[in-house]
Short mmCIF file of C-alpha atoms in Angstrom, two decimals:
data_model
loop_
_atom_site.label_atom_id
_atom_site.label_comp_id
_atom_site.label_asym_id
_atom_site.label_seq_id
_atom_site.Cartn_x
_atom_site.Cartn_y
_atom_site.Cartn_z
CA MET A 815 -35.51 -137.04 -256.26
CA GLY A 816 -35.48 -134.12 -258.22
CA ARG A 817 -38.49 -134.80 -259.51
CA GLY A 818 -41.16 -135.04 -256.92
CA LEU A 819 -39.80 -131.64 -255.22
CA ARG A 820 -40.37 -129.99 -258.68
CA LEU A 821 -44.16 -131.48 -258.60
CA ALA A 822 -44.57 -130.70 -254.89
CA THR A 823 -43.43 -127.08 -255.89
CA ARG A 824 -45.87 -126.92 -258.97
CA ILE A 825 -48.89 -128.21 -256.56
CA LEU A 826 -47.57 -125.29 -253.80
CA VAL A 827 -47.70 -122.49 -256.37
CA ILE A 828 -51.11 -123.34 -257.89
CA ALA A 829 -52.76 -123.80 -254.40
CA ALA A 830 -51.09 -120.48 -253.91
CA VAL A 831 -52.47 -118.55 -256.64
CA VAL A 832 -56.01 -120.43 -256.11
CA PHE A 833 -56.19 -119.27 -251.93
CA ALA A 834 -54.42 -115.58 -253.38
CA ALA A 835 -57.62 -115.30 -255.97
CA THR A 836 -60.08 -116.55 -253.12
CA GLY A 837 -58.89 -113.93 -250.61
CA ILE A 838 -59.15 -110.91 -253.13
CA ALA A 839 -62.99 -112.09 -254.01
CA LEU A 840 -63.36 -112.71 -250.00
CA GLY A 841 -61.92 -110.32 -249.07
CA GLU A 842 -63.70 -107.27 -250.55
CA GLU A 843 -65.30 -104.76 -248.15
CA TYR A 844 -68.96 -103.39 -248.60
CA ALA A 845 -69.77 -100.04 -247.38
CA SER A 846 -73.40 -100.41 -247.62
CA CYS A 847 -75.93 -103.21 -249.03
CA TRP A 848 -79.69 -101.75 -249.78
CA ARG A 849 -82.51 -103.66 -251.17
CA ASP A 850 -83.24 -102.12 -254.73
CA VAL A 851 -85.38 -103.12 -258.27
CA GLY A 852 -82.93 -104.22 -260.79
CA ILE A 853 -82.02 -107.18 -262.68
CA ASP A 854 -81.55 -110.78 -260.91
CA PRO A 855 -77.66 -111.31 -261.78
CA TYR A 856 -78.90 -115.60 -261.42
CA SER A 857 -82.27 -115.17 -263.33
CA GLY A 858 -81.50 -112.24 -265.29
CA LEU A 859 -85.35 -111.32 -264.48
CA PRO A 860 -86.62 -107.63 -263.23
CA GLY A 861 -86.84 -107.78 -259.56
CA PRO A 862 -85.77 -107.25 -256.17
CA VAL A 863 -81.45 -107.59 -255.53
CA THR A 864 -79.10 -106.24 -253.01
CA ARG A 865 -76.82 -103.72 -254.49
CA CYS A 866 -73.81 -103.03 -252.47
CA ARG A 867 -71.65 -100.24 -253.35
CA ILE A 868 -67.80 -102.03 -252.75
CA ALA A 869 -65.53 -99.38 -250.68
CA GLY A 870 -63.84 -97.27 -253.10
CA GLY A 871 -65.09 -98.73 -255.53
CA GLY A 872 -68.22 -99.84 -257.80
CA VAL A 873 -71.70 -101.40 -256.89
CA VAL A 874 -72.32 -105.21 -257.49
CA ASP A 875 -75.73 -106.48 -257.53
CA TYR A 876 -76.54 -110.07 -255.78
CA GLY A 877 -79.90 -112.14 -255.76
CA SER A 878 -79.94 -111.63 -251.98
CA ASP A 879 -78.41 -110.29 -248.62
CA SER A 880 -77.28 -114.68 -248.00
CA SER A 881 -75.16 -114.02 -251.54
CA VAL A 882 -73.24 -111.33 -250.93
CA PRO A 883 -69.53 -113.15 -250.36
CA ALA A 884 -69.28 -110.90 -246.74
CA THR A 885 -70.59 -111.27 -243.68
CA LEU A 886 -72.71 -108.31 -242.82
CA SER A 887 -73.58 -105.79 -239.83
CA PRO A 888 -76.65 -104.38 -239.55
CA ALA A 889 -76.36 -100.10 -239.62
CA ALA A 890 -78.44 -97.28 -239.62
CA GLY A 891 -78.90 -94.70 -242.15
CA THR A 892 -81.00 -92.29 -244.13
CA ASP A 893 -81.64 -92.53 -247.95
CA LEU A 894 -83.31 -90.79 -250.63
CA THR A 895 -86.70 -91.32 -248.29
CA GLY A 896 -85.33 -90.77 -244.74
CA ASP A 897 -84.26 -92.51 -242.24
CA CYS A 898 -83.51 -96.58 -242.68
CA TRP A 899 -81.44 -99.00 -242.03
CA TYR A 900 -78.86 -101.18 -244.64
CA LEU A 901 -76.43 -103.92 -244.25
CA THR A 902 -72.31 -103.00 -244.45
CA SER A 903 -69.15 -105.67 -243.89
CA PHE A 904 -67.66 -103.24 -241.08
CA SER A 905 -68.11 -103.42 -237.67
CA THR A 906 -70.78 -101.39 -236.33
CA ASN A 907 -72.33 -101.43 -233.20
CA TRP A 908 -75.63 -102.07 -234.06
CA VAL A 909 -77.59 -105.10 -233.44
CA TYR A 910 -80.98 -106.41 -234.65
CA LEU A 911 -84.04 -106.18 -232.56
CA SER A 912 -86.79 -107.65 -233.99
CA LEU A 913 -86.85 -108.12 -237.94
CA PHE A 914 -90.39 -107.83 -239.93
CA VAL A 915 -91.34 -109.94 -242.77
CA ASN A 916 -91.68 -106.78 -244.87
CA GLY A 917 -87.91 -105.59 -244.42
CA ASP A 918 -88.44 -103.01 -241.85
CA ALA A 919 -86.61 -103.85 -238.72
CA ILE A 920 -85.71 -102.52 -235.06
CA LEU A 921 -82.09 -101.71 -234.22
CA GLY A 922 -80.08 -101.40 -230.87
CA TRP A 923 -76.96 -99.32 -230.59
CA ASP A 924 -74.87 -101.59 -228.30
CA PRO A 925 -71.57 -99.32 -226.84
CA ASP A 926 -69.38 -102.63 -226.02
CA PRO A 927 -70.58 -105.42 -228.05
CA ALA A 928 -68.14 -107.69 -226.70
CA THR A 929 -70.33 -107.69 -223.70
CA PRO A 930 -73.76 -109.03 -224.24
CA GLY A 931 -76.92 -107.21 -223.61
CA GLY A 932 -75.75 -103.77 -223.15
CA ILE A 933 -78.20 -101.80 -225.64
CA ALA A 934 -77.88 -98.02 -224.94
CA PHE A 935 -81.02 -97.78 -226.93
CA ALA A 936 -83.44 -98.47 -229.47
CA THR A 937 -84.07 -97.01 -232.82
CA GLY A 938 -88.07 -97.31 -233.63
CA ARG A 939 -89.17 -98.90 -236.64
CA VAL A 940 -87.26 -97.96 -239.73
CA PRO A 941 -87.76 -99.57 -243.06
CA ARG A 942 -84.89 -101.18 -244.97
CA CYS A 943 -83.00 -98.66 -247.30
CA THR A 944 -83.89 -98.73 -251.00
CA SER A 945 -81.41 -96.36 -252.67
CA GLU A 946 -78.04 -96.09 -251.14
CA PRO A 947 -77.28 -95.20 -247.68
CA ASN A 948 -75.22 -92.44 -245.48
CA PRO A 949 -74.45 -93.85 -242.65
CA ALA A 950 -76.17 -92.59 -239.18
CA VAL A 951 -74.37 -90.43 -237.09
CA ASP A 952 -72.21 -92.44 -234.50
CA PRO A 953 -74.90 -92.12 -231.44
CA THR A 954 -71.86 -91.54 -228.51
CA ALA A 955 -70.87 -88.32 -230.80
CA GLU A 956 -74.17 -86.95 -230.75
CA VAL A 957 -74.25 -87.70 -226.92
CA TRP A 958 -71.18 -85.92 -226.10
#
């Protein structure tokens, strides 16, 4: 009886450690993710990468948007070239209205994402950010 209990306890402790480590890796928040040219972390070759600023920390490169271990939402902002859009793991009111092959997008501002179809306004066609973006001012704050 004691031996079975010790084995079960060990398995439980190992599972808790694995779960905690996975939670830490998946629980990171990305303040912003943009497209840039760098060294692809998988192939080791130069090319386009998704570069993400971890909230409160450094910058990490990923091979693509889909390889970032977080759910990402679009957001509007500005970078060194002007108005652009980027991705973030923080909750936003921005939604995709159109995505283009070259990376441009048209975003819509939804003041109440819980109610579908409530787009208050749309951006024009804006390019994807290619350097670290600054978030755009909240449009509802601008109106007030």
